[in-house]
mmCIF file of C-alpha atoms in Angstrom:
data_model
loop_
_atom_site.group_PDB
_atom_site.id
_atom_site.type_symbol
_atom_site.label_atom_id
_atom_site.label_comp_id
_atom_site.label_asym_id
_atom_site.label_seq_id
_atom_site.Cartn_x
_atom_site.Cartn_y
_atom_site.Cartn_z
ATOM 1 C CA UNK A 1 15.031 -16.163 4.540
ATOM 2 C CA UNK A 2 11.472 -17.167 3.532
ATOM 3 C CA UNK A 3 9.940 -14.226 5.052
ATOM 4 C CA UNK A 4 12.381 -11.534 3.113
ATOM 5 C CA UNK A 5 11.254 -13.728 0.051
ATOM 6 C CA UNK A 6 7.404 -13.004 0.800
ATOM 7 C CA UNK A 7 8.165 -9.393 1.657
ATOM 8 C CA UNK A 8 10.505 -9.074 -1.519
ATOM 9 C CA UNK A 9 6.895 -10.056 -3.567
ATOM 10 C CA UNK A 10 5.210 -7.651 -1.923
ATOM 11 C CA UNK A 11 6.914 -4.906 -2.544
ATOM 12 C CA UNK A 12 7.132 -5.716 -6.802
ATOM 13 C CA UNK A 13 3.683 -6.294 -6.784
ATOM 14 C CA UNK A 14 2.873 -3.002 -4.785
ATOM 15 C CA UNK A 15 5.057 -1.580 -7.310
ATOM 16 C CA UNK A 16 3.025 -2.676 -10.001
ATOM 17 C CA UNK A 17 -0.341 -1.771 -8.718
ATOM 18 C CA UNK A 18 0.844 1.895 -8.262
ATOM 19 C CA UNK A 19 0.169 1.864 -12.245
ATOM 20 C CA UNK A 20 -3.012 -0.434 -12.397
ATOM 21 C CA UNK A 21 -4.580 1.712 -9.657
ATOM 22 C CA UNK A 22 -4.295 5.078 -11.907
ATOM 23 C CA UNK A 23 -5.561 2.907 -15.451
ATOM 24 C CA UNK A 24 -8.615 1.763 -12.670
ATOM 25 C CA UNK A 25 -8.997 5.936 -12.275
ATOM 26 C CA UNK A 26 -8.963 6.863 -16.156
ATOM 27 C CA UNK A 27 -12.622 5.417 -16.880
ATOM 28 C CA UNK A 28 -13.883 5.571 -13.176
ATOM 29 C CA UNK A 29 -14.278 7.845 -10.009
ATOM 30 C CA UNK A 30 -12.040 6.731 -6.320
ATOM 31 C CA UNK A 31 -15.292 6.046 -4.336
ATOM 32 C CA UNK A 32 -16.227 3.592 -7.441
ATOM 33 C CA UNK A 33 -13.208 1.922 -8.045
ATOM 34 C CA UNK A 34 -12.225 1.662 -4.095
ATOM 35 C CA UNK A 35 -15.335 -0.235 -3.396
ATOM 36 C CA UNK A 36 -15.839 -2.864 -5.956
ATOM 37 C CA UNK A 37 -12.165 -3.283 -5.586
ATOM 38 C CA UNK A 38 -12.033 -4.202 -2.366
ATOM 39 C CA UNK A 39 -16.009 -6.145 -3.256
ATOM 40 C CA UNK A 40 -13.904 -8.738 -5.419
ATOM 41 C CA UNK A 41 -10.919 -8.878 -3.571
ATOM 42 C CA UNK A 42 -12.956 -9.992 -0.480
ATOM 43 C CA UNK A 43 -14.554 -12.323 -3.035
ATOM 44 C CA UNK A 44 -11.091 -13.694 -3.965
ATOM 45 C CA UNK A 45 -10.473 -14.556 -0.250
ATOM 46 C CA UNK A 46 -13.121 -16.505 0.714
ATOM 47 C CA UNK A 47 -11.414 -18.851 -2.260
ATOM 48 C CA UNK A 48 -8.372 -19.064 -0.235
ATOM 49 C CA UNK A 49 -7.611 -22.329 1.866
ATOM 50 C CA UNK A 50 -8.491 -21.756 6.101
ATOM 51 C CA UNK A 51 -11.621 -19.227 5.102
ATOM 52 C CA UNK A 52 -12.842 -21.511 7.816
ATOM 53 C CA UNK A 53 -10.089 -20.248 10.284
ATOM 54 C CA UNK A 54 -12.315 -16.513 10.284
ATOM 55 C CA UNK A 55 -15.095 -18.087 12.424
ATOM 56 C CA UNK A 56 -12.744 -19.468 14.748
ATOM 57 C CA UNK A 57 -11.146 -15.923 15.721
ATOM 58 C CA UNK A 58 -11.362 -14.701 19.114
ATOM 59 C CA UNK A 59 -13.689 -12.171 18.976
ATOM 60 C CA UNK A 60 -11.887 -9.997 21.226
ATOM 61 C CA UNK A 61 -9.590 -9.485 18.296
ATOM 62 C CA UNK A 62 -11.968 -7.545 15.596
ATOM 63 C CA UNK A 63 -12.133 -4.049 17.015
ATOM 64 C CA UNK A 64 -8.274 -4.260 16.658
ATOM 65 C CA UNK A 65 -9.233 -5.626 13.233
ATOM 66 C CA UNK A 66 -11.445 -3.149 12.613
ATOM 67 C CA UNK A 67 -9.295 0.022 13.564
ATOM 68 C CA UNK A 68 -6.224 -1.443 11.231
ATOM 69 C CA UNK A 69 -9.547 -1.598 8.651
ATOM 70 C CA UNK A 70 -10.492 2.264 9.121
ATOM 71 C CA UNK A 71 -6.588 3.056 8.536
ATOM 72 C CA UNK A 72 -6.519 1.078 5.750
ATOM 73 C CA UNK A 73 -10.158 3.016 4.572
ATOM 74 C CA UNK A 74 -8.536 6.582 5.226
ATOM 75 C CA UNK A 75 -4.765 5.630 3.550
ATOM 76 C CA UNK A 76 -6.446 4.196 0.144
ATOM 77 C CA UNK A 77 -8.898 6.905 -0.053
ATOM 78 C CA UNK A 78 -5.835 9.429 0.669
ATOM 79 C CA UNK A 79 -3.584 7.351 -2.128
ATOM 80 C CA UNK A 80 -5.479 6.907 -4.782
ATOM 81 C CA UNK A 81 -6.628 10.631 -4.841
ATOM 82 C CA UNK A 82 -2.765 11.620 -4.892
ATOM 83 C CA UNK A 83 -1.745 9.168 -7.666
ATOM 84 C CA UNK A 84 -4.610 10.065 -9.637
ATOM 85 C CA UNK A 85 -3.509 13.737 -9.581
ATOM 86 C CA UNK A 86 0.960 13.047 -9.945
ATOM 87 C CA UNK A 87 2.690 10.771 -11.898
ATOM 88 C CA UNK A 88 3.006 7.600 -10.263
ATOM 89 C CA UNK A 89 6.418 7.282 -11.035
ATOM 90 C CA UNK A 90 6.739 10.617 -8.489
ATOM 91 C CA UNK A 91 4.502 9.126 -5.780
ATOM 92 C CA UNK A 92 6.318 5.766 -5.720
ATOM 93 C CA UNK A 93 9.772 7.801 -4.879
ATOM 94 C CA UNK A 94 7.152 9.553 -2.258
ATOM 95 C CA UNK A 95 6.051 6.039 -0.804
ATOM 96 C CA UNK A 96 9.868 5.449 0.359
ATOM 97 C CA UNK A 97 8.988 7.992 3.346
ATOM 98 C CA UNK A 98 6.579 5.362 4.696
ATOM 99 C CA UNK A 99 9.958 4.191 5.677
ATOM 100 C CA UNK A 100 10.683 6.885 8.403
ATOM 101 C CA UNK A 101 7.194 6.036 9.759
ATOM 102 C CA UNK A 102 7.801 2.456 10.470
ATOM 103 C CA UNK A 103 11.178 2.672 11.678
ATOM 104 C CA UNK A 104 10.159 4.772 14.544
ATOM 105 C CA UNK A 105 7.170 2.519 15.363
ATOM 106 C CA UNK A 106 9.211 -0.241 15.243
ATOM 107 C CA UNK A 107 11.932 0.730 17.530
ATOM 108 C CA UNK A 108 9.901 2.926 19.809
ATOM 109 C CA UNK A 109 6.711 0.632 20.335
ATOM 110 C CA UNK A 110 7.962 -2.581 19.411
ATOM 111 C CA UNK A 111 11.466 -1.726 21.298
ATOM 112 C CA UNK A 112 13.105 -3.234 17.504
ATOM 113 C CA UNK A 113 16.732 -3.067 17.809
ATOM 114 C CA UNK A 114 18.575 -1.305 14.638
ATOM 115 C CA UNK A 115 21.614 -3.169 13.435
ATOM 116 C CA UNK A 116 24.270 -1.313 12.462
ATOM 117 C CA UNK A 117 23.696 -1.593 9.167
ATOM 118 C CA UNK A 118 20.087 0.050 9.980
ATOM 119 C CA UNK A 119 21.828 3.083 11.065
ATOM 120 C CA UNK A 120 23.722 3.514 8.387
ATOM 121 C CA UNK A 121 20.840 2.615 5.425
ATOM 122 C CA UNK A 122 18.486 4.403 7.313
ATOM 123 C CA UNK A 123 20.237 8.080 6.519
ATOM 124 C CA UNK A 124 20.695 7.346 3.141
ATOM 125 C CA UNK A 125 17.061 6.206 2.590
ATOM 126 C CA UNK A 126 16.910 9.968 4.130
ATOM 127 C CA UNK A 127 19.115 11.455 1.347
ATOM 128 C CA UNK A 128 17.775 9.533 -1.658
ATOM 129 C CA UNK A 129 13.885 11.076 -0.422
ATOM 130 C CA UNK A 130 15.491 14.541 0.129
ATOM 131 C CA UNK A 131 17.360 14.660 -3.020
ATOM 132 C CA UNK A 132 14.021 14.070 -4.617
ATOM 133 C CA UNK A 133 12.923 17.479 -3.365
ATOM 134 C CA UNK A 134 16.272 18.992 -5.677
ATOM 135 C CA UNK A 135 14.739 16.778 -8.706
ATOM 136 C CA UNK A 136 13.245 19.302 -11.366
ATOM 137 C CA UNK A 137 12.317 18.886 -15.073
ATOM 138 C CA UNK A 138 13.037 21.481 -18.126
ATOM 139 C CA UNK A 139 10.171 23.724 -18.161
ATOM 140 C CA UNK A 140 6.211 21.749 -18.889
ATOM 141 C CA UNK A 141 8.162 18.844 -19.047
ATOM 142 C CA UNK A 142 6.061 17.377 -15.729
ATOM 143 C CA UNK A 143 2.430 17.876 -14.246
ATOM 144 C CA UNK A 144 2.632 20.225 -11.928
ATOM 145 C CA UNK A 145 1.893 18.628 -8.733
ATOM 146 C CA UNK A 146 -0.039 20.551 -5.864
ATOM 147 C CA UNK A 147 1.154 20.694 -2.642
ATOM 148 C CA UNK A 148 -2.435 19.570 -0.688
ATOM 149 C CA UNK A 149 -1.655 16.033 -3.413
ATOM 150 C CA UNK A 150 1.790 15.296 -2.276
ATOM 151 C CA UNK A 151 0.130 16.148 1.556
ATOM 152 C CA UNK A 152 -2.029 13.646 0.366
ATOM 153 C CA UNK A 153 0.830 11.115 -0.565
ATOM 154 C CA UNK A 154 2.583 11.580 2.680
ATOM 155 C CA UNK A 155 -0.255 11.111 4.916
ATOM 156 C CA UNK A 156 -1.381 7.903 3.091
ATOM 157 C CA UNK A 157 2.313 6.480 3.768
ATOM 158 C CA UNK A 158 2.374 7.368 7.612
ATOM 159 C CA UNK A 159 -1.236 5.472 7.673
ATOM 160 C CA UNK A 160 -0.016 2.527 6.232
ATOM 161 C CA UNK A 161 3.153 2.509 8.091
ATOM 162 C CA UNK A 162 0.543 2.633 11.001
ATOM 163 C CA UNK A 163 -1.513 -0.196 9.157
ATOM 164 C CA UNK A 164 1.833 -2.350 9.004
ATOM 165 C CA UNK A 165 2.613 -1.835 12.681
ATOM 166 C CA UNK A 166 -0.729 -3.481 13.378
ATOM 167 C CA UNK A 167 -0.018 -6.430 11.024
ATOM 168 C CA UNK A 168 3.083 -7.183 13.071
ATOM 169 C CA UNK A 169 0.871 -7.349 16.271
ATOM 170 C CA UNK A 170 -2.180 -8.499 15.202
ATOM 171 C CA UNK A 171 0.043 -11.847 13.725
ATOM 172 C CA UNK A 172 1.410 -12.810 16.882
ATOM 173 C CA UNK A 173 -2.013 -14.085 18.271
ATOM 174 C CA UNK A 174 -4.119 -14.449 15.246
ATOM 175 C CA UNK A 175 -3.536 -16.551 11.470
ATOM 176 C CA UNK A 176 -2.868 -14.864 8.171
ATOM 177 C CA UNK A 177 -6.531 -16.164 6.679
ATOM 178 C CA UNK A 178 -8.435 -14.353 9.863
ATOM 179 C CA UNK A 179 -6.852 -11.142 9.272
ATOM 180 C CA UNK A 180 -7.137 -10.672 5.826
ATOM 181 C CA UNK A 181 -10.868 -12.158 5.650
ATOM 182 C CA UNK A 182 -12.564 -9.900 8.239
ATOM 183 C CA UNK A 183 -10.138 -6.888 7.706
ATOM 184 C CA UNK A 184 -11.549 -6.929 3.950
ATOM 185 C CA UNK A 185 -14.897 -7.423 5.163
ATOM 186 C CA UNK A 186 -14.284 -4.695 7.180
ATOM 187 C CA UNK A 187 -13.390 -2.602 4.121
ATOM 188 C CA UNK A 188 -16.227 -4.036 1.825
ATOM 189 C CA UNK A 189 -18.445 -2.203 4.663
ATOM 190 C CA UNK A 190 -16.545 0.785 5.192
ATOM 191 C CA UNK A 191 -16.598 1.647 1.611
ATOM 192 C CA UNK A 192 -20.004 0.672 0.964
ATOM 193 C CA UNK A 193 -21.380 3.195 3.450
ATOM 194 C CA UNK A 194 -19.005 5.746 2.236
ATOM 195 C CA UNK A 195 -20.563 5.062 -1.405
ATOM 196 C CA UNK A 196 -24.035 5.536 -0.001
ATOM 197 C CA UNK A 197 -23.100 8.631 1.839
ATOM 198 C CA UNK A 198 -21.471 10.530 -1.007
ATOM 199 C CA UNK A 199 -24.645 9.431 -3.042
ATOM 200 C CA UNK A 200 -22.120 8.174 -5.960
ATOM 201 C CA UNK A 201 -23.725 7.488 -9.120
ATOM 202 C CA UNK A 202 -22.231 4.578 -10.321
ATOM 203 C CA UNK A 203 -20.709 4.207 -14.177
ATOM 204 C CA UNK A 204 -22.160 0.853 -14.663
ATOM 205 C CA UNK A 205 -21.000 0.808 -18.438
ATOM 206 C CA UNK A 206 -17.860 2.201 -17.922
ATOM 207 C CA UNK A 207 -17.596 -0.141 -14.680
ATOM 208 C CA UNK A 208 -17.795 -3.458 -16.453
ATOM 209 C CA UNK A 209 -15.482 -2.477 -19.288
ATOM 210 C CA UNK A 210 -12.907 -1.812 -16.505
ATOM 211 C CA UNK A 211 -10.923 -5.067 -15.895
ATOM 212 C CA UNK A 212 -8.071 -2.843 -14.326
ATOM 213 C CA UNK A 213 -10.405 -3.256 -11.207
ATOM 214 C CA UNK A 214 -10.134 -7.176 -11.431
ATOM 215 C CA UNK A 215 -6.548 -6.962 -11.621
ATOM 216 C CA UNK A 216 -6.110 -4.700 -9.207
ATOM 217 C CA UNK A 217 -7.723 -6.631 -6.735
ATOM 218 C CA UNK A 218 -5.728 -9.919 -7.890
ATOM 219 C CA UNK A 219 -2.570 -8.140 -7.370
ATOM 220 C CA UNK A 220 -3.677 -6.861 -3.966
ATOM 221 C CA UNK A 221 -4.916 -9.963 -2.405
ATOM 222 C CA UNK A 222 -1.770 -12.325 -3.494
ATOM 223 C CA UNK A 223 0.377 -9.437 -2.237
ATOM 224 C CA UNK A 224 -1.123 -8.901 0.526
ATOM 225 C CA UNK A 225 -1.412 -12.580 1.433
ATOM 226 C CA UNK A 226 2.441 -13.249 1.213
ATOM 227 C CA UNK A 227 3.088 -10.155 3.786
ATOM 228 C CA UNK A 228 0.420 -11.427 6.541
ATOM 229 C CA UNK A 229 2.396 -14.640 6.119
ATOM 230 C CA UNK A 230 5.622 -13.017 6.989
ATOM 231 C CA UNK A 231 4.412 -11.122 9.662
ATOM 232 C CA UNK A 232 3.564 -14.378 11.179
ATOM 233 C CA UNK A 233 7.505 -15.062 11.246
ATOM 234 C CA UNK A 234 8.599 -14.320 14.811
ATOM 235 C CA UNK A 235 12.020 -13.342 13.437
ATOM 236 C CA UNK A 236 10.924 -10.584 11.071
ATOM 237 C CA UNK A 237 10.782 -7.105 11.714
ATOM 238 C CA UNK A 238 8.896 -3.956 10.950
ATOM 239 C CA UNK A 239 12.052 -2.184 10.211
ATOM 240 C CA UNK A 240 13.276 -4.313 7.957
ATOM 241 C CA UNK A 241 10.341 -5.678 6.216
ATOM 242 C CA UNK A 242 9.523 -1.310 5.468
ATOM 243 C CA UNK A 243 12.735 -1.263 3.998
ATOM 244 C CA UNK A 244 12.549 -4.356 1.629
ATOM 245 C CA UNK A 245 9.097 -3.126 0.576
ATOM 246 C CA UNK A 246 10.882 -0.274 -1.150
ATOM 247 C CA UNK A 247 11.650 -2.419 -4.014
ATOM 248 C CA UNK A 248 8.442 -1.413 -5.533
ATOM 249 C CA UNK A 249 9.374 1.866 -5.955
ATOM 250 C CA UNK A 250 11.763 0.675 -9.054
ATOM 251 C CA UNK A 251 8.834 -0.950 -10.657
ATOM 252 C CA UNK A 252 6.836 1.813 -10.685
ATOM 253 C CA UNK A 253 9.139 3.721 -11.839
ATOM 254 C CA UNK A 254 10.039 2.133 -14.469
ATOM 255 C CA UNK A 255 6.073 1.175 -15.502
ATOM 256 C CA UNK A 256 5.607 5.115 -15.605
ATOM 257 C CA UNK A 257 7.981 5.727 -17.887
ATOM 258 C CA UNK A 258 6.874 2.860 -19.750
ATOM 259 C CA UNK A 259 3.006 3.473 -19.647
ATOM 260 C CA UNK A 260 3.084 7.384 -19.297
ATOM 261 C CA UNK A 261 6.313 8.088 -21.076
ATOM 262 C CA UNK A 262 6.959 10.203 -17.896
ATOM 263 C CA UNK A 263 9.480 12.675 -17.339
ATOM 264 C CA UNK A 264 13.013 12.899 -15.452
ATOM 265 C CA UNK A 265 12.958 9.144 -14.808
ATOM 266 C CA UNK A 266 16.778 9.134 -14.833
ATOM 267 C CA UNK A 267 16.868 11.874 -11.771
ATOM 268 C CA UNK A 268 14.265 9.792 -9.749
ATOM 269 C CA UNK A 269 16.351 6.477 -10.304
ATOM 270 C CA UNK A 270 18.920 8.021 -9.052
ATOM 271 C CA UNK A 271 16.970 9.109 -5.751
ATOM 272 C CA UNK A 272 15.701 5.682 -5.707
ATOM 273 C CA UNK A 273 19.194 4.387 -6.062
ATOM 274 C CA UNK A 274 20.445 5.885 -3.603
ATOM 275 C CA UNK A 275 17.161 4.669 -1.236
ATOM 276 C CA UNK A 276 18.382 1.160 -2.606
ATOM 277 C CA UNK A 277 21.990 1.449 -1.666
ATOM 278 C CA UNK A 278 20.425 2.288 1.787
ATOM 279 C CA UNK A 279 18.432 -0.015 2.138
ATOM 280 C CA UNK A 280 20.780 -3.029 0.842
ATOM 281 C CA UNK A 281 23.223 -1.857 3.203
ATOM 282 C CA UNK A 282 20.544 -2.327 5.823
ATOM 283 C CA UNK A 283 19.943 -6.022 5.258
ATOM 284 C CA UNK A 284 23.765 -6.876 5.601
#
């Protein structure tokens, strides 16, 4: 199906920004590179085809907008402190549990029946995320991760499992090109103030020399564009859309080891493996 196609892209290029976002964090500070990220990614958006679509929006629609925004404003500010304090190829394992999140939202406020298949995935997604607890290295072979960063990392998963659930019913009344225009404008704001607030002294230098940001923001906005699409598909559900966006997972994964010559890669494939199996068996 198209929309499991969309989703699918998603979910590698989420994978993939799990690494950009900590290079972004290596030459400048969260507040920094969350705001002029989200600056040129609302930039990018106004280039899109139907920016004239945002003007037409029932205006009875942007506080709903607007709280999906602040979600979105807590769960980045929440994520990019944990993955700039764990390897990344740890917190994408951690990102599966967004999984739990949505499937209860999804069957118990959208009344989302699970297939059988669902209820079979579903426990092993469980298993592959509580093996990962079992999953420890030789002795300084890892970071040692504290426990208020992978509270961090969980949090920022149940917010955007929140943020998705909004998606879902925010698309059944409104276009892709509204959403994603005024909830980045939304951002651009929120972020701004929050700059302003902590008093953040900018790294202009270091700033420009950063083209992670840039990409970043790329990455996010095509990404993001192809999952408001399928969210406008009346057949696709929350479930199984959380599910298929575990794909990234393997890419980031993979990119640690790749970019940070992490540790115990095998050991987390495996957990993710068995997350995969899972979720495979799902979309039968």
């Amino acid at each position: 199906m198209i929309w499991m196609s969309l989703v699918l892209v998603y979910g590698l290029l989420k994978g993939a920004r799990e690494i950009v976002k900590k290079k972004c964090l290596e030459t400048n500070s969260v507040v920094e590179v969350l705001f002029f990220y989200t600056l040129i990614g609302f930039l990018l958006v106004l280039l899109f085809p139907g920016r004239e679509e945002a003007l037409t929006i029932n205006f009875s629609y942007l506080p709903y907008i607007f709280i999906k925004s602040f979600v979105i404003f807590l769960a980045w500010i929440l994520s990019f402190m944990a993955i700039k304090s764990m390897p990344v190829s740890l917190y994408g394992v951690l990102d599966m549990s967004r999984v739990l999140f949505a499937t209860f939202l999804g069957t118990v406020v959208l009344h989302e029946s699970l297939s059988k298949g669902q209820l079979i995935g579903l426990p092993l997604v469980l298993a592959g995320l509580f093996l990962l607890r079992l999953v420890k290295g030789k002795k300084g072979q890892d970071e040692k991760v504290a426990p208020k960063t992978v509270i961090f990392a969980l949090l920022s998963c149940m917010l955007n499992a929140v943020s998705g659930f909004l998606d879902k019913v925010l698309m059944k009344d409104i276009t892709s090109a509204q959403l994603q225009i005024w909830y980045m404008f939304f951002l651009v704001v929120m972020y701004g103030i929050f700059l302003l607030v902590r008093r953040t002294k900018v790294n202009w230098k270091a700033l420009f020399r950063n083209y992670w940001i840039v990409l970043l923001a790329v990455m996010f906005i095509i990404g993001d564009k192809a999952l408001f699409i399928a969210n406008g598909y009346p057949e696709s559900k929350i479930t199984l859309m959380t599910l298929i966006k575990q794909s990234s997972c393997f890419v980031t994964i993979a990119l640690g080891r790749i970019v940070y010559k992490e540790k115990n890669i095998a050991k987390k494939a495996l957990c993710a493996a068995v997350i995969l199996i899972g979720i495979l068996i799902a979309l039968i």
